[in-house]
Tab-separated table of C-alpha atoms and ligand atoms in Angstrom:
chain	number	residue	atom	x	y	z
L	497	MET	CA	9.666	12.874	-24.832
L	498	THR	CA	9.071	13.997	-21.226
L	499	ALA	CA	11.608	11.646	-19.679
L	500	PRO	CA	14.667	9.742	-20.898
L	501	THR	CA	13.169	6.675	-19.205
L	502	ASP	CA	10.192	6.752	-21.576
L	503	LEU	CA	12.146	4.678	-24.090
L	504	PHE	CA	9.043	3.123	-25.556
L	505	GLY	CA	7.367	6.462	-26.162
L	506	TYR	CA	4.301	6.187	-23.908
L	507	THR	CA	4.117	9.963	-23.649
L	508	GLY	CA	3.360	9.863	-27.379
L	509	LEU	CA	-0.068	8.552	-26.367
L	510	LEU	CA	-0.858	11.840	-24.632
L	511	THR	CA	-2.838	14.555	-26.394
L	512	ASP	CA	-1.240	17.927	-27.089
L	513	ALA	CA	-3.316	19.502	-24.314
L	514	GLU	CA	-2.202	16.810	-21.842
L	515	SER	CA	1.468	17.163	-22.814
L	516	ALA	CA	1.264	20.941	-22.538
L	517	LYS	CA	-0.260	20.666	-19.074
L	518	LEU	CA	2.508	18.352	-17.902
L	519	ALA	CA	5.105	20.747	-19.309
L	520	ASN	CA	3.465	23.511	-17.267
L	521	LEU	CA	3.689	21.301	-14.200
L	522	ARG	CA	7.399	20.687	-14.751
L	523	ALA	CA	8.021	24.404	-15.247
L	524	LEU	CA	6.138	25.298	-12.087
L	525	LEU	CA	8.087	22.775	-10.014
L	526	GLU	CA	11.406	24.038	-11.376
L	527	GLU	CA	10.511	27.649	-10.722
L	528	ARG	CA	8.612	27.469	-7.431
L	529	ALA	CA	10.170	24.456	-5.724
L	530	ARG	CA	13.638	23.668	-7.076
L	531	PRO	CA	15.440	26.590	-5.398
L	532	GLN	CA	14.354	25.581	-1.871
L	533	LEU	CA	13.962	21.836	-2.286
L	534	ALA	CA	17.125	20.776	-0.471
L	535	GLN	CA	16.442	23.184	2.370
L	536	TRP	CA	12.847	21.961	2.838
L	537	TRP	CA	14.090	18.386	2.831
L	538	GLU	CA	16.904	18.985	5.287
L	539	HIS	CA	14.685	20.834	7.752
L	540	GLY	CA	11.614	18.668	7.254
L	541	GLU	CA	9.574	21.696	6.165
L	542	CYS	CA	6.348	21.135	4.276
L	543	PRO	CA	5.862	23.512	1.316
L	544	ALA	CA	2.123	23.697	1.965
L	545	HIS	CA	1.856	26.891	-0.091
L	546	LEU	CA	2.497	24.825	-3.237
L	547	ARG	CA	-1.080	23.545	-2.952
L	548	ALA	CA	-2.319	26.916	-4.228
L	549	ASP	CA	0.225	26.963	-7.078
L	550	LEU	CA	-0.661	23.431	-8.125
L	551	ALA	CA	-4.404	24.090	-7.887
L	552	ALA	CA	-3.992	27.191	-10.076
L	553	LEU	CA	-2.503	25.002	-12.816
L	554	ARG	CA	-5.845	23.177	-13.044
L	555	LEU	CA	-4.211	19.801	-13.540
L	556	GLU	CA	-7.465	17.993	-12.732
L	557	ASP	CA	-10.243	20.151	-14.082
L	558	ASP	CA	-9.036	22.200	-17.033
L	559	PRO	CA	-11.882	21.795	-19.586
L	560	ALA	CA	-9.236	21.055	-22.259
L	561	LEU	CA	-8.387	17.852	-20.364
L	562	LEU	CA	-11.806	16.509	-19.538
L	563	ASP	CA	-12.637	13.315	-21.288
L	564	GLY	CA	-16.364	13.541	-21.756
L	565	GLY	CA	-16.906	13.394	-17.968
L	566	ASP	CA	-15.563	15.330	-15.036
L	567	LEU	CA	-12.144	13.655	-14.943
L	568	PRO	CA	-9.156	13.716	-17.300
L	569	ARG	CA	-7.957	10.484	-18.925
L	570	ALA	CA	-6.314	7.988	-16.593
L	571	LEU	CA	-3.112	7.895	-18.680
L	572	TYR	CA	-2.672	11.635	-18.220
L	573	LEU	CA	-3.417	11.332	-14.493
L	574	GLY	CA	-0.780	8.619	-14.271
L	575	PHE	CA	1.807	10.809	-15.960
L	576	ARG	CA	0.822	13.622	-13.618
L	577	HIS	CA	1.821	11.345	-10.664
L	578	PHE	CA	4.950	10.368	-12.599
L	579	GLU	CA	6.066	13.968	-13.105
L	580	LEU	CA	5.523	14.871	-9.467
L	581	ALA	CA	7.448	11.819	-8.213
L	582	ARG	CA	10.174	12.417	-10.769
L	583	PHE	CA	10.653	15.829	-9.199
L	584	ASP	CA	10.026	14.977	-5.545
L	585	MET	CA	7.818	12.400	-3.869
L	586	SER	CA	7.021	14.556	-0.823
L	587	ILE	CA	5.488	17.176	-3.103
L	588	GLY	CA	3.823	14.336	-5.003
L	589	THR	CA	2.291	13.140	-1.727
L	590	LEU	CA	1.188	16.634	-0.738
L	591	TYR	CA	-0.755	16.839	-3.995
L	592	GLY	CA	-1.645	13.180	-4.611
L	593	GLY	CA	-2.943	12.679	-1.063
L	594	GLN	CA	-5.652	15.161	-1.966
L	595	VAL	CA	-6.490	14.569	-5.620
L	596	ALA	CA	-5.959	10.802	-5.734
L	597	MET	CA	-6.366	9.317	-2.238
L	598	PHE	CA	-8.866	11.673	-0.621
L	599	ARG	CA	-10.784	12.410	-3.807
L	600	THR	CA	-11.132	8.740	-4.743
L	601	LEU	CA	-12.450	7.877	-1.288
L	602	ILE	CA	-15.078	10.571	-1.610
L	603	ARG	CA	-15.987	9.695	-5.199
L	604	LYS	CA	-16.129	5.935	-4.687
L	605	GLY	CA	-17.212	5.813	-1.062
L	606	GLY	CA	-19.627	8.724	-0.929
L	607	SER	CA	-23.310	8.787	-1.788
L	608	ALA	CA	-24.375	10.843	-4.829
L	609	GLU	CA	-25.313	13.705	-2.507
L	610	GLN	CA	-21.951	13.560	-0.712
L	611	VAL	CA	-20.004	13.470	-3.968
L	612	ALA	CA	-21.928	16.504	-5.212
L	613	ARG	CA	-21.298	18.286	-1.899
L	614	TRP	CA	-17.531	17.679	-1.633
L	615	ASP	CA	-15.968	16.539	-4.879
L	616	PRO	CA	-16.109	19.777	-6.925
L	617	HIS	CA	-14.097	21.574	-4.221
L	618	ILE	CA	-11.283	19.042	-3.882
L	619	PRO	CA	-9.070	19.908	-6.911
L	620	SER	CA	-8.964	23.572	-5.877
L	621	PHE	CA	-7.927	22.659	-2.304
L	622	ALA	CA	-10.893	24.703	-1.074
L	623	PHE	CA	-10.444	22.279	1.772
L	624	THR	CA	-7.763	19.636	2.288
L	625	GLY	CA	-8.462	16.048	3.277
L	626	CYS	CA	-6.566	12.895	4.121
L	627	PHE	CA	-7.185	9.223	4.847
L	628	ALA	CA	-6.851	7.824	8.366
L	629	LEU	CA	-6.771	4.042	8.489
L	630	THR	CA	-3.513	2.895	10.144
L	631	GLU	CA	-3.419	2.685	13.945
L	632	PRO	CA	-0.480	2.596	16.382
L	633	GLY	CA	-1.028	-1.100	17.054
L	634	HIS	CA	-2.296	-2.135	13.614
L	635	GLY	CA	-0.702	-1.481	10.230
L	636	SER	CA	-0.593	-4.564	8.010
L	637	ASP	CA	-3.310	-6.325	9.994
L	638	VAL	CA	-5.632	-3.350	10.347
L	639	ALA	CA	-8.357	-4.984	8.241
L	640	GLY	CA	-9.187	-7.560	10.880
L	641	SER	CA	-7.939	-5.722	13.943
L	642	LEU	CA	-9.270	-2.176	13.667
L	643	THR	CA	-9.700	-0.820	17.207
L	644	THR	CA	-11.141	2.645	16.524
L	645	THR	CA	-14.825	2.429	17.353
L	646	ALA	CA	-17.951	4.167	16.070
L	647	VAL	CA	-20.973	4.041	18.346
L	648	ARG	CA	-24.371	5.087	17.017
L	649	ASP	CA	-25.776	8.028	18.963
L	650	GLY	CA	-29.152	9.392	17.790
L	651	ASP	CA	-28.709	10.920	14.321
L	652	GLY	CA	-24.940	10.642	14.521
L	653	TRP	CA	-21.960	8.664	15.772
L	654	ARG	CA	-19.326	8.881	18.476
L	655	ILE	CA	-15.835	7.919	17.377
L	656	THR	CA	-12.989	6.974	19.693
L	657	GLY	CA	-9.528	5.735	18.807
L	658	ARG	CA	-6.101	6.674	17.574
L	659	LYS	CA	-4.665	6.796	14.046
L	660	ARG	CA	-0.983	6.829	13.106
L	661	TRP	CA	1.178	7.911	10.184
L	662	ILE	CA	-1.575	9.917	8.551
L	663	GLY	CA	-0.075	11.836	5.623
L	664	ASN	CA	-0.989	15.529	5.257
L	665	ALA	CA	-3.038	15.297	8.485
L	666	ALA	CA	-1.681	18.496	9.968
L	667	LEU	CA	-2.706	20.422	6.840
L	668	SER	CA	-6.132	18.853	6.553
L	669	ASP	CA	-9.511	20.370	7.266
L	670	VAL	CA	-11.162	16.935	7.273
L	671	PHE	CA	-10.024	13.346	7.793
L	672	VAL	CA	-11.667	10.258	6.333
L	673	VAL	CA	-11.498	8.060	9.439
L	674	VAL	CA	-12.106	4.313	9.318
L	675	ALA	CA	-13.758	2.975	12.460
L	676	ARG	CA	-15.495	-0.217	13.497
L	677	ASP	CA	-19.237	0.015	14.047
L	678	SER	CA	-19.650	-1.352	17.554
L	679	ALA	CA	-23.095	-2.710	16.670
L	680	ASP	CA	-22.412	-4.818	13.570
L	681	GLY	CA	-18.595	-5.034	13.804
L	682	ASN	CA	-18.127	-3.729	10.253
L	683	ALA	CA	-15.717	-0.999	9.191
L	684	LYS	CA	-17.291	2.320	8.242
L	685	ALA	CA	-15.738	5.582	7.033
L	686	PHE	CA	-16.496	9.029	8.421
L	687	VAL	CA	-15.555	12.504	7.251
L	688	VAL	CA	-14.343	14.061	10.508
L	689	PRO	CA	-13.674	17.817	10.712
L	690	ARG	CA	-10.250	18.711	12.071
L	691	ASP	CA	-11.807	21.195	14.455
L	692	ALA	CA	-14.417	18.814	15.926
L	693	ASP	CA	-14.436	18.542	19.715
L	694	GLY	CA	-12.256	15.642	20.841
L	695	VAL	CA	-9.819	15.712	17.888
L	696	SER	CA	-6.132	16.306	18.547
L	697	LEU	CA	-2.981	15.784	16.479
L	698	GLU	CA	0.610	14.861	17.240
L	699	ASP	CA	3.146	15.432	14.475
L	700	ILE	CA	5.564	12.611	13.680
L	701	ARG	CA	9.047	14.095	13.483
L	702	GLY	CA	12.463	12.659	12.663
L	703	LYS	CA	11.515	10.708	9.515
L	704	ILE	CA	14.275	9.707	7.115
L	705	ALA	CA	11.865	9.458	4.147
L	706	LEU	CA	9.301	11.881	2.733
L	707	ARG	CA	10.703	14.428	5.149
L	708	MET	CA	8.548	17.245	3.783
L	709	VAL	CA	5.280	15.360	4.313
L	710	ARG	CA	3.490	16.166	7.558
L	711	ASN	CA	2.588	12.752	8.998
L	712	ALA	CA	0.708	12.726	12.283
L	713	ASP	CA	-1.072	10.690	14.878
L	714	ILE	CA	-4.733	11.630	15.134
L	715	VAL	CA	-6.388	11.146	18.512
L	716	LEU	CA	-10.187	10.856	18.483
L	717	ASP	CA	-11.780	11.129	21.889
L	718	ASP	CA	-15.543	10.593	21.732
L	719	VAL	CA	-15.818	12.718	18.576
L	720	ARG	CA	-19.353	13.379	17.382
L	721	VAL	CA	-19.947	12.957	13.636
L	722	ALA	CA	-23.287	13.347	11.831
L	723	GLU	CA	-24.754	10.355	9.966
L	724	SER	CA	-24.739	12.587	6.855
L	725	ASP	CA	-20.930	12.625	7.111
L	726	ARG	CA	-20.595	8.848	7.065
L	727	LEU	CA	-19.532	7.762	3.584
L	728	GLY	CA	-22.673	6.173	2.250
L	729	ARG	CA	-21.190	3.507	-0.005
L	730	ILE	CA	-18.748	2.010	2.508
L	731	ASP	CA	-20.370	-0.708	4.580
L	732	SER	CA	-17.457	-2.998	5.361
L	733	PHE	CA	-13.718	-3.361	5.074
L	734	ARG	CA	-14.268	-5.103	1.762
L	735	ASP	CA	-15.449	-1.769	0.292
L	736	ILE	CA	-12.374	0.018	1.650
L	737	ALA	CA	-10.035	-2.715	0.417
L	738	ALA	CA	-11.512	-2.446	-3.080
L	739	ILE	CA	-10.826	1.299	-3.163
L	740	LEU	CA	-7.288	0.793	-1.836
L	741	ALA	CA	-6.569	-1.963	-4.366
L	742	ASP	CA	-7.741	0.327	-7.136
L	743	LEU	CA	-5.585	3.196	-5.829
L	744	ARG	CA	-2.484	1.006	-5.754
L	745	TYR	CA	-1.867	1.759	-9.422
L	746	VAL	CA	-0.642	5.164	-8.222
L	747	ALA	CA	2.283	3.425	-6.514
L	748	GLY	CA	3.391	2.095	-9.909
L	749	TRP	CA	3.467	5.604	-11.366
L	750	ASN	CA	5.249	6.954	-8.287
L	751	ALA	CA	7.844	4.197	-8.522
L	752	ALA	CA	8.364	4.965	-12.213
L	753	GLY	CA	8.706	8.708	-11.582
L	754	LEU	CA	11.013	8.281	-8.601
L	755	GLN	CA	13.312	6.037	-10.623
L	756	ALA	CA	13.277	8.407	-13.581
L	757	GLY	CA	14.370	11.257	-11.316
L	758	ALA	CA	17.096	9.182	-9.655
L	759	TYR	CA	18.407	7.847	-12.970
L	760	GLU	CA	18.498	11.279	-14.583
L	761	ALA	CA	20.331	12.772	-11.590
L	762	ALA	CA	22.840	9.895	-11.641
L	763	LEU	CA	23.387	10.224	-15.380
L	764	ARG	CA	24.025	13.975	-15.085
L	765	TYR	CA	26.499	13.443	-12.296
L	766	THR	CA	28.421	10.604	-13.903
L	767	LEU	CA	28.786	12.571	-17.129
L	768	SER	CA	30.185	15.593	-15.305
L	769	ARG	CA	32.392	13.900	-12.702
L	770	GLU	CA	35.881	12.991	-13.896
L	771	GLN	CA	38.221	10.414	-12.364
L	772	PHE	CA	41.324	8.871	-13.885
L	773	GLY	CA	41.184	11.611	-16.493
L	774	ARG	CA	37.724	10.868	-17.935
L	775	PRO	CA	34.029	11.121	-17.024
L	776	ILE	CA	33.084	8.249	-14.726
L	777	ALA	CA	30.125	7.580	-17.068
L	778	GLY	CA	32.741	6.191	-19.474
L	779	PHE	CA	33.703	3.317	-17.166
L	780	GLN	CA	32.231	-0.096	-17.924
L	781	LEU	CA	31.138	-0.805	-14.351
L	782	VAL	CA	29.332	2.538	-14.122
L	783	GLN	CA	27.601	1.955	-17.453
L	784	GLU	CA	26.331	-1.426	-16.248
L	785	LYS	CA	24.695	0.366	-13.308
L	786	LEU	CA	23.221	3.061	-15.531
L	787	ALA	CA	21.810	0.358	-17.808
L	788	ARG	CA	20.287	-1.479	-14.846
L	789	MET	CA	18.672	1.722	-13.558
L	790	LEU	CA	17.308	2.545	-16.995
L	791	GLY	CA	15.947	-0.972	-17.403
L	792	ASN	CA	14.214	-0.822	-14.020
L	793	ALA	CA	12.718	2.600	-14.667
L	794	THR	CA	11.601	1.723	-18.184
L	795	ALA	CA	9.979	-1.550	-17.145
L	796	THR	CA	8.229	0.081	-14.189
L	797	LEU	CA	6.779	2.757	-16.450
L	798	ALA	CA	5.592	0.083	-18.887
L	799	MET	CA	3.871	-1.786	-16.069
L	800	ALA	CA	2.194	1.379	-14.772
L	801	VAL	CA	0.932	2.276	-18.249
L	802	ARG	CA	-0.434	-1.221	-18.848
L	803	LEU	CA	-2.105	-1.440	-15.440
L	804	THR	CA	-3.761	1.896	-16.140
L	805	ALA	CA	-5.067	0.563	-19.459
L	806	LEU	CA	-6.470	-2.525	-17.702
L	807	ARG	CA	-8.194	-0.289	-15.125
L	808	ASP	CA	-9.682	1.732	-17.970
L	809	ALA	CA	-10.948	-1.443	-19.597
L	810	GLY	CA	-12.363	-2.652	-16.280
L	811	THR	CA	-10.255	-5.816	-16.359
L	812	ALA	CA	-7.656	-4.980	-13.686
L	813	GLU	CA	-7.745	-7.365	-10.744
L	814	GLU	CA	-6.231	-7.105	-7.283
L	815	LEU	CA	-3.393	-9.335	-8.527
L	816	HIS	CA	-2.360	-6.728	-11.118
L	817	SER	CA	-2.171	-3.815	-8.725
L	818	ALA	CA	-0.548	-5.802	-5.901
L	819	LEU	CA	2.096	-7.221	-8.239
L	820	THR	CA	2.775	-3.765	-9.675
L	821	LYS	CA	3.144	-2.258	-6.213
L	822	THR	CA	5.422	-4.921	-4.794
L	823	TRP	CA	7.599	-5.320	-7.884
L	824	ALA	CA	7.842	-1.628	-8.758
L	825	ALA	CA	8.796	-0.592	-5.227
L	826	ASP	CA	11.440	-3.320	-5.159
L	827	ARG	CA	12.918	-2.103	-8.473
L	828	ALA	CA	12.788	1.458	-7.145
L	829	ARG	CA	14.810	0.453	-4.131
L	830	GLU	CA	17.513	-1.022	-6.361
L	831	THR	CA	17.513	1.926	-8.756
L	832	VAL	CA	17.900	4.586	-6.081
L	833	ALA	CA	20.661	2.581	-4.377
L	834	LEU	CA	22.584	2.360	-7.660
L	835	ALA	CA	22.002	6.064	-8.299
L	836	ARG	CA	23.351	6.963	-4.903
L	837	GLU	CA	26.297	4.609	-5.376
L	838	VAL	CA	27.518	6.075	-8.676
L	839	CYS	CA	27.467	9.559	-7.146
L	840	GLY	CA	30.075	8.562	-4.545
L	841	ALA	CA	30.269	10.814	-1.495
L	842	GLU	CA	28.224	13.489	-3.253
L	843	GLY	CA	25.400	10.941	-3.306
L	844	ILE	CA	24.861	11.259	0.421
L	845	ARG	CA	24.521	15.055	0.332
L	846	VAL	CA	20.977	16.370	0.499
L	847	ASP	CA	21.334	18.672	-2.473
L	848	SER	CA	22.728	15.968	-4.735
L	849	ASP	CA	19.086	14.892	-5.368
L	850	VAL	CA	19.868	11.172	-5.370
L	851	ALA	CA	19.986	11.152	-1.555
L	852	ARG	CA	16.374	12.362	-1.484
L	853	TYR	CA	15.214	9.697	-3.931
L	854	PHE	CA	17.211	7.094	-2.002
L	855	ALA	CA	15.446	7.922	1.268
L	856	ASP	CA	11.982	8.360	-0.229
L	857	ALA	CA	12.025	4.914	-1.837
L	858	GLU	CA	11.803	3.488	1.685
L	859	ALA	CA	8.409	5.099	2.246
L	860	LEU	CA	7.185	3.871	-1.132
L	861	TYR	CA	8.305	0.382	-0.187
L	862	THR	CA	6.210	0.427	2.998
L	863	PHE	CA	3.012	2.347	2.372
L	864	GLU	CA	0.064	1.337	0.153
L	865	GLY	CA	0.630	-2.138	1.636
L	866	THR	CA	4.153	-3.301	2.461
L	867	HIS	CA	6.235	-5.443	0.115
L	868	GLU	CA	5.323	-8.529	2.127
L	869	ILE	CA	1.594	-7.846	2.292
L	870	ASN	CA	1.349	-7.193	-1.448
L	871	SER	CA	3.414	-10.330	-2.091
L	872	LEU	CA	0.922	-12.290	0.023
L	873	ILE	CA	-1.948	-10.872	-2.050
L	874	VAL	CA	-0.130	-11.986	-5.204
L	875	GLY	CA	0.629	-15.385	-3.659
L	876	ARG	CA	-3.006	-15.911	-2.717
L	877	ALA	CA	-4.163	-15.019	-6.228
L	878	ILE	CA	-1.705	-17.306	-8.045
L	879	THR	CA	-1.926	-20.310	-5.724
L	880	GLY	CA	-5.454	-20.104	-4.406
L	881	LEU	CA	-3.924	-20.518	-0.940
L	882	SER	CA	-4.038	-17.681	1.562
L	883	ALA	CA	-0.870	-17.326	3.626
L	884	PHE	CA	-2.463	-14.630	5.757
L	885	THR	CA	-2.901	-15.995	9.245
L	886	ARG	CA	-6.455	-14.660	9.323
N	1110	FAD	C1	5.385	7.969	4.811
N	1110	FAD	C2	4.166	7.185	5.185
N	1110	FAD	C3	2.919	7.709	4.943
N	1110	FAD	C4	1.764	6.998	5.333
N	1110	FAD	N1	0.543	7.570	5.126
N	1110	FAD	C5	-0.566	6.952	5.597
N	1110	FAD	C6	-1.854	7.553	5.473
N	1110	FAD	O1	-1.991	8.651	4.912
N	1110	FAD	N2	-2.940	6.909	5.996
N	1110	FAD	C7	-2.820	5.707	6.623
N	1110	FAD	O2	-3.851	5.189	7.062
N	1110	FAD	N3	-1.610	5.099	6.756
N	1110	FAD	C8	-0.491	5.684	6.264
N	1110	FAD	N4	0.754	5.093	6.388
N	1110	FAD	C9	0.860	3.824	7.103
N	1110	FAD	C10	1.168	2.659	6.215
N	1110	FAD	O3	0.029	2.299	5.478
N	1110	FAD	C11	1.697	1.533	7.123
N	1110	FAD	O4	2.992	1.950	7.531
N	1110	FAD	C12	1.748	0.190	6.448
N	1110	FAD	O5	0.451	-0.314	6.252
N	1110	FAD	C13	2.538	-0.831	7.293
N	1110	FAD	O6	2.114	-0.835	8.610
N	1110	FAD	P1	3.205	-0.711	9.808
N	1110	FAD	O7	4.109	0.422	9.492
N	1110	FAD	O8	2.435	-0.666	11.057
N	1110	FAD	O9	4.089	-2.020	9.713
N	1110	FAD	P2	3.751	-3.454	10.334
N	1110	FAD	O10	2.407	-3.890	9.872
N	1110	FAD	O11	4.022	-3.445	11.788
N	1110	FAD	O12	4.824	-4.339	9.584
N	1110	FAD	C14	6.206	-4.390	9.969
N	1110	FAD	C15	6.882	-5.405	9.073
N	1110	FAD	O13	6.281	-6.705	9.273
N	1110	FAD	C16	5.875	-7.224	8.019
N	1110	FAD	N5	4.687	-8.066	8.169
N	1110	FAD	C17	3.504	-7.778	8.774
N	1110	FAD	N6	2.648	-8.809	8.666
N	1110	FAD	C18	3.279	-9.779	7.950
N	1110	FAD	C19	2.931	-11.069	7.487
N	1110	FAD	N7	1.717	-11.601	7.706
N	1110	FAD	N8	3.855	-11.781	6.798
N	1110	FAD	C20	5.081	-11.259	6.539
N	1110	FAD	N9	5.475	-10.026	6.932
N	1110	FAD	C21	4.585	-9.296	7.639
N	1110	FAD	C22	5.569	-5.998	7.175
N	1110	FAD	O14	5.546	-6.304	5.791
N	1110	FAD	C23	6.727	-5.082	7.585
N	1110	FAD	O15	7.882	-5.431	6.891
N	1110	FAD	C24	1.900	5.747	5.962
N	1110	FAD	C25	3.186	5.231	6.176
N	1110	FAD	C26	4.306	5.914	5.793
N	1110	FAD	C27	5.661	5.314	6.054
């Protein structure tokens, strides 16, 4: 069993090759990241060099994992997110931003020629990419209020606007930028090189969550992009929303992994810490909290596994992924708070681990659609009434 929170034995559904690969991932994280983790977190340093280590593991494209196509099985990919989040969600974002977010946009949004041009080079980090949708003035309402513009100019486009919060931006060679076509008013997506004229970046510092992730504002000042770099299968925000809804299953796996890590750290601590002459894990009130954490983590994992199976079967709807995101992030928030609580004062120290999980749950709660926005998507699906104001 890879994790004590896998009470129902979902890892038993993995093949030997998949399990071995995940064991390699865990070993690499312990060896290459554990010793400096607290220091990176405290100083907000991004361990960008881990991209090469992770790529060398061939988590995405080892022939032993491929399932008759060019991708491994979704269950394995889910557990790959789980293991990364269980260790550290900043490192999970460094890797997942590339192989899940950026890669999915290219694979689902790109034309056949574009997929052939870019996709094979993404798992190796031959170049790094990220997704730039959010704007300073528009987060939750960006779908209807996008202000970044794309103006047709001969055989290309000119893009002007500003993006905010873009994860991994400072490490990226290209950004997938969403902009509104000034002619038809529809959202389109462009692969913009970092070094194009008119592109500049401003790092966002002072975050309390995902401190190791380089988030940035991207300023686009009349940036010229070729028509061949416009993602060919994205013609409106509806296409982008469909990709984002599909990607939301990742948040379920991240929430499961984050809770597993927090629970395991809390269990270790409560078994080793003695008060009143016995380990605090032996007190009834502490055990109630451990049981609640374990229940949350176990149920979140079950939901992530089932959502992944529905996606595989082609029967997952927006309701499933929105409910998973909003519920799982809510459970994660409770689990990490309980984990921090049972660790007492040690629980607010950076190198106690639970402090990191505690802070990172806040990012999980907000990105991939906030708790409220995903609740509104669920509400619309179950009532038939949209509570969005537009
Ligand atoms: C660590 C991190 C990484 C991120 N990475 C990326 C990235 O790579 N690319 C990218 O494009 N974006 C990214 N984002 C941005 C993220 O998607 C947005 O933060 C998110 O969509 C929310 O937008 P906002 O922060 O502007 O909040 P706002 O939209 O301003 O919302 C503020 C609050 O108001 C609530 N609210 C808004 N509208 C309603 C409503 N109708 N009813 C009830 N409540 C409402 C929200 O739920 C929230 O609680 C990232 C964010 C974080 C924190």
